[in-house]
DNA sequence: GAAGTAAATTTAGACTCAATATAAATATAG
DNA sequence: CTATATTTATATTGAGTCTAAATTTACTTC
């Protein structure tokens, strides 16, 4: 799809303004001279563009010019800064049984959040939209923000989403996630909602604030209950034609794996098996009900043989998973993420060790520090990306009286 | 890497010229009115741009205006056309034991070619460059073209190549392909040489003129002697961080596969095994030496039970290969290509059938019609892409006296 | 208050494209 | 053969953008 807009002189100003805004987003308060150096524009043009952007409220001019940077000779420079308060974005994690909404400013700083459990049996019901809307309203309230300030929303769902943001119902189950959320929130709130697969958002999130910071070729494996992955290649998400790229169902055919259960699930299952087989283990103290994954990890840390055996098996399994993915896609880094990542750090060394058996040039492996919030962090990043791409076309809400 | 060039008025002309040229490339002889409709520019601008491009020899103005398009009212329109003779590109396939060079005009029409066997033992020797240069010279001669007319060269090698065109010597063997071809041909010929992995070029080639025409998400599996694949996602090649994306070594771990031998290799091997086991088969007629893959395929076509059994095994194996790749990457189409593709058509139905067992939503499978030339076709496409991206910066050779 | 310095502003010039008006070339009707 | 309609080509004007150079402004330091 080539751009159909003909080249007009106004296009130049757009390009210039985009370059200036991009630089401002990556910097704190800057002078016109700074912008000139970064963009290559002349002073006259830079000033014109900045005043344009101030008028459109994407940046603000600071008053107390000399307070920055200590003594300086010559006429004091005007200073400009990104207007973080131009609006907010929402990042949503829409899980089977829980909805989380995070409010973020344009720099990515979290201003508020809200999280509420949801009855899994009502996953596909119409009430779901109202529920999500209510969680969003609560999150905005906790941030002291108005629904009118929302510039973009990104929601992560556990279903395939193609690159146009449509849920692809390849199986009936996925259809439950095609909630009609986008038209509904557009109509009632005026919000632009982007949908994305949760593992893909995990990849976006971890590349932004996690272990993969700044790495262009990375695979993030969500590994808690079920295995799923998000693939970034050359700094872009890989979606596939119907949004299911990163699906790991092929593991059914991989020796030593055979299914797509995640680390937390298997740790529980194998712990239960050990108890049933009357193996001597300190895990028994947590029984006779369900033994949680974290309990297995801490028992292993205490030297429990059964727990250590489970970790061994998990590490070998994950090495096979990482090995197959990394061979096919050649990422610079493979990240293991999700709620279980908080305790899965001890798996890192054995996974790395075993990986050598399965690949000729092993990829680097890391565990994400983002834990459970990896999806919402990615959703915020996705929404911010949208705003940054489209900022010159977006309408900002009128300033509230307090803003002056 | 943001563009560091500041927005200047000249940039506008560049954008306009790029849009006009892009349209011209996709069309035959066009009038200014056609260009206006396609680009949205005004008549005055369009004419100025066209005359610019004529002056720079990227397009030509036709003389016999009225001969096109039959009767038309009004003042006859000037007609412009892409100057196919502005230059040529070379597409090279640098194999272990053979070098092939194709000469193509800017529309992609093959003007000449040359192919010569090479002693495999000298693969890494310095003479290799001279050999390749000689094959290129022969190809140019057969096309009646001058080395000075070459605008770009793309060479496919059987080694990982990263997205910057550097051979990554992850194993010693690959290092043999880092011939220093690029600096050498730049110095002696002034040619810009792009290096690319052969399977990646196969993907480019098949998407251009093969079974995947126009499909943005496709995996092409080169399947003759060894299995390797090229991945396109969203219309771009997936390289990975060190160029080895598409590597299929993970198949060692896949049940029912276990290695990365290709169809031709396995057909030969299994045929030999059957002969050694004294199985009753018409294949014996081709022995006692080596039985070729094509002979197995034709024996199967005649109803030979042993040959049919081999096809059965091949189909199941390829279904597992396709299934794992397609699950992970979700392409719209998986193409089987390479020399063996000419006879592998009969495998298509059984592969498609068995694929249902291995994936929930099976990808479409096809066999490439490009056969052995799939790599050179892709190399030509790769070189043309380069020329099209950079045409406004490239210097064209001075017109020969005959050109006027 | 004068000197020094860096930022801001002004001015001139070049280039782009759009819009409008005018001219040229052809077909068709009478 | 002439008048008219149709289509394309060219010229003119005006607005918007940028650069570059000269000029003015604002502040610090001595």
mmCIF file of C-alpha atoms in Angstrom, chain A residues 2-13 15-16 19 22 38-41 163 170-171 216-217 229 231 233-250 252-256 258 320 323-333 358 360-361, chain B residues 2-13 15-16 19 22 38-41 163 170-171 216-217 229 231 233-250 252-256 258 320 323-333 358 360-361:
data_model
loop_
_atom_site.group_PDB
_atom_site.id
_atom_site.type_symbol
_atom_site.label_atom_id
_atom_site.label_comp_id
_atom_site.label_asym_id
_atom_site.label_seq_id
_atom_site.Cartn_x
_atom_site.Cartn_y
_atom_site.Cartn_z
ATOM 1 C CA UNK A 2 1.966 3.070 -1.124
ATOM 2 C CA UNK A 3 1.070 6.376 0.396
ATOM 3 C CA UNK A 4 -1.551 7.958 -1.752
ATOM 4 C CA UNK A 5 -1.049 11.415 -0.354
ATOM 5 C CA UNK A 6 0.813 13.529 -2.899
ATOM 6 C CA UNK A 7 3.905 15.353 -1.761
ATOM 7 C CA UNK A 8 2.957 18.869 -0.698
ATOM 8 C CA UNK A 9 4.995 21.520 1.093
ATOM 9 C CA UNK A 10 2.976 20.774 4.230
ATOM 10 C CA UNK A 11 4.382 17.279 4.158
ATOM 11 C CA UNK A 12 7.784 18.768 4.857
ATOM 12 C CA UNK A 13 6.575 20.378 8.010
ATOM 13 C CA UNK A 15 8.393 15.340 8.564
ATOM 14 C CA UNK A 16 10.218 18.037 10.465
ATOM 15 C CA UNK A 19 11.637 14.344 13.773
ATOM 16 C CA UNK A 22 10.735 11.905 18.201
ATOM 17 C CA UNK A 38 19.740 16.139 16.566
ATOM 18 C CA UNK A 39 17.602 16.881 13.544
ATOM 19 C CA UNK A 40 19.913 18.870 11.270
ATOM 20 C CA UNK A 41 17.307 21.589 10.858
ATOM 21 C CA UNK A 163 -1.518 -7.819 12.452
ATOM 22 C CA UNK A 170 -9.341 -20.508 14.417
ATOM 23 C CA UNK A 171 -10.931 -22.574 17.150
ATOM 24 C CA UNK A 216 15.776 -6.452 18.145
ATOM 25 C CA UNK A 217 15.635 -10.219 17.737
ATOM 26 C CA UNK A 229 5.623 -17.299 22.710
ATOM 27 C CA UNK A 231 8.473 -13.321 18.434
ATOM 28 C CA UNK A 233 12.410 -9.967 14.526
ATOM 29 C CA UNK A 234 14.261 -6.862 13.503
ATOM 30 C CA UNK A 235 12.368 -4.949 16.184
ATOM 31 C CA UNK A 236 8.939 -5.930 14.854
ATOM 32 C CA UNK A 237 6.416 -8.458 16.048
ATOM 33 C CA UNK A 238 5.957 -11.547 13.921
ATOM 34 C CA UNK A 239 2.241 -12.250 13.598
ATOM 35 C CA UNK A 240 1.888 -14.751 10.774
ATOM 36 C CA UNK A 241 -1.006 -14.663 8.385
ATOM 37 C CA UNK A 242 -3.710 -15.390 10.934
ATOM 38 C CA UNK A 243 -2.039 -14.191 14.090
ATOM 39 C CA UNK A 244 -0.922 -17.514 15.484
ATOM 40 C CA UNK A 245 2.822 -17.217 14.905
ATOM 41 C CA UNK A 246 4.595 -18.160 18.123
ATOM 42 C CA UNK A 247 2.172 -20.986 18.771
ATOM 43 C CA UNK A 248 4.109 -23.874 20.320
ATOM 44 C CA UNK A 249 1.755 -26.764 19.574
ATOM 45 C CA UNK A 250 4.499 -28.348 17.447
ATOM 46 C CA UNK A 252 3.708 -32.318 20.712
ATOM 47 C CA UNK A 253 6.125 -33.821 18.208
ATOM 48 C CA UNK A 254 9.351 -32.904 19.997
ATOM 49 C CA UNK A 255 11.145 -35.680 21.841
ATOM 50 C CA UNK A 256 11.279 -35.064 25.556
ATOM 51 C CA UNK A 258 5.277 -33.817 24.010
ATOM 52 C CA UNK A 320 14.434 -28.435 24.331
ATOM 53 C CA UNK A 323 16.504 -24.982 21.503
ATOM 54 C CA UNK A 324 13.890 -25.658 18.862
ATOM 55 C CA UNK A 325 12.600 -22.090 18.850
ATOM 56 C CA UNK A 326 16.066 -20.576 18.788
ATOM 57 C CA UNK A 327 17.260 -22.829 15.978
ATOM 58 C CA UNK A 328 14.367 -21.912 13.755
ATOM 59 C CA UNK A 329 14.368 -18.174 14.465
ATOM 60 C CA UNK A 330 17.931 -17.353 15.541
ATOM 61 C CA UNK A 331 17.075 -14.729 18.141
ATOM 62 C CA UNK A 332 19.788 -12.928 20.054
ATOM 63 C CA UNK A 333 18.002 -13.756 23.290
ATOM 64 C CA UNK A 358 20.520 -29.256 21.443
ATOM 65 C CA UNK A 360 25.224 -25.726 17.704
ATOM 66 C CA UNK A 361 25.326 -22.028 18.598
ATOM 67 C CA UNK B 2 16.119 7.483 11.981
ATOM 68 C CA UNK B 3 16.819 9.366 8.818
ATOM 69 C CA UNK B 4 19.329 12.026 9.615
ATOM 70 C CA UNK B 5 18.608 14.052 6.498
ATOM 71 C CA UNK B 6 16.630 17.148 7.424
ATOM 72 C CA UNK B 7 13.463 17.846 5.479
ATOM 73 C CA UNK B 8 14.266 20.215 2.640
ATOM 74 C CA UNK B 9 12.170 21.338 -0.319
ATOM 75 C CA UNK B 10 14.274 19.050 -2.528
ATOM 76 C CA UNK B 11 13.034 16.138 -0.485
ATOM 77 C CA UNK B 12 9.567 16.787 -1.853
ATOM 78 C CA UNK B 13 10.737 16.317 -5.389
ATOM 79 C CA UNK B 15 9.162 11.833 -2.878
ATOM 80 C CA UNK B 16 7.233 12.812 -5.979
ATOM 81 C CA UNK B 19 6.069 7.824 -6.473
ATOM 82 C CA UNK B 22 7.169 3.315 -8.656
ATOM 83 C CA UNK B 38 -2.081 7.216 -9.659
ATOM 84 C CA UNK B 39 -0.026 9.683 -7.674
ATOM 85 C CA UNK B 40 -2.444 12.531 -6.962
ATOM 86 C CA UNK B 41 0.027 15.090 -8.250
ATOM 87 C CA UNK B 163 20.448 -8.716 7.357
ATOM 88 C CA UNK B 170 29.058 -19.683 13.008
ATOM 89 C CA UNK B 171 30.796 -22.863 11.951
ATOM 90 C CA UNK B 216 3.240 -11.987 2.277
ATOM 91 C CA UNK B 217 3.604 -14.805 4.785
ATOM 92 C CA UNK B 229 14.105 -22.829 4.684
ATOM 93 C CA UNK B 231 10.950 -17.300 5.891
ATOM 94 C CA UNK B 233 6.729 -12.524 7.182
ATOM 95 C CA UNK B 234 4.676 -9.529 6.235
ATOM 96 C CA UNK B 235 6.512 -9.409 2.919
ATOM 97 C CA UNK B 236 9.966 -9.238 4.498
ATOM 98 C CA UNK B 237 12.652 -11.825 4.944
ATOM 99 C CA UNK B 238 13.262 -13.073 8.470
ATOM 100 C CA UNK B 239 17.000 -13.235 9.070
ATOM 101 C CA UNK B 240 17.460 -13.578 12.806
ATOM 102 C CA UNK B 241 20.278 -11.931 14.647
ATOM 103 C CA UNK B 242 23.083 -13.853 12.943
ATOM 104 C CA UNK B 243 21.408 -14.825 9.722
ATOM 105 C CA UNK B 244 20.516 -18.399 10.553
ATOM 106 C CA UNK B 245 16.752 -18.058 10.925
ATOM 107 C CA UNK B 246 15.095 -20.783 8.887
ATOM 108 C CA UNK B 247 17.703 -23.319 9.961
ATOM 109 C CA UNK B 248 15.979 -26.669 10.432
ATOM 110 C CA UNK B 249 18.478 -28.436 12.693
ATOM 111 C CA UNK B 250 15.789 -28.632 15.389
ATOM 112 C CA UNK B 252 16.888 -33.721 15.042
ATOM 113 C CA UNK B 253 14.505 -33.603 17.997
ATOM 114 C CA UNK B 254 11.269 -34.097 16.078
ATOM 115 C CA UNK B 255 9.677 -37.526 16.247
ATOM 116 C CA UNK B 256 9.590 -39.240 12.876
ATOM 117 C CA UNK B 258 15.454 -36.924 13.284
ATOM 118 C CA UNK B 320 6.025 -33.326 10.045
ATOM 119 C CA UNK B 323 3.695 -29.006 10.361
ATOM 120 C CA UNK B 324 6.290 -27.847 12.851
ATOM 121 C CA UNK B 325 7.361 -24.890 10.746
ATOM 122 C CA UNK B 326 3.816 -23.836 9.987
ATOM 123 C CA UNK B 327 2.696 -24.080 13.603
ATOM 124 C CA UNK B 328 5.501 -21.873 14.815
ATOM 125 C CA UNK B 329 5.275 -19.262 12.048
ATOM 126 C CA UNK B 330 1.696 -19.442 10.782
ATOM 127 C CA UNK B 331 2.446 -18.774 7.107
ATOM 128 C CA UNK B 332 -0.328 -18.598 4.566
ATOM 129 C CA UNK B 333 1.557 -21.051 2.385
ATOM 130 C CA UNK B 358 -0.064 -32.692 12.983
ATOM 131 C CA UNK B 360 -5.046 -27.924 14.045
ATOM 132 C CA UNK B 361 -5.345 -25.448 11.173
#
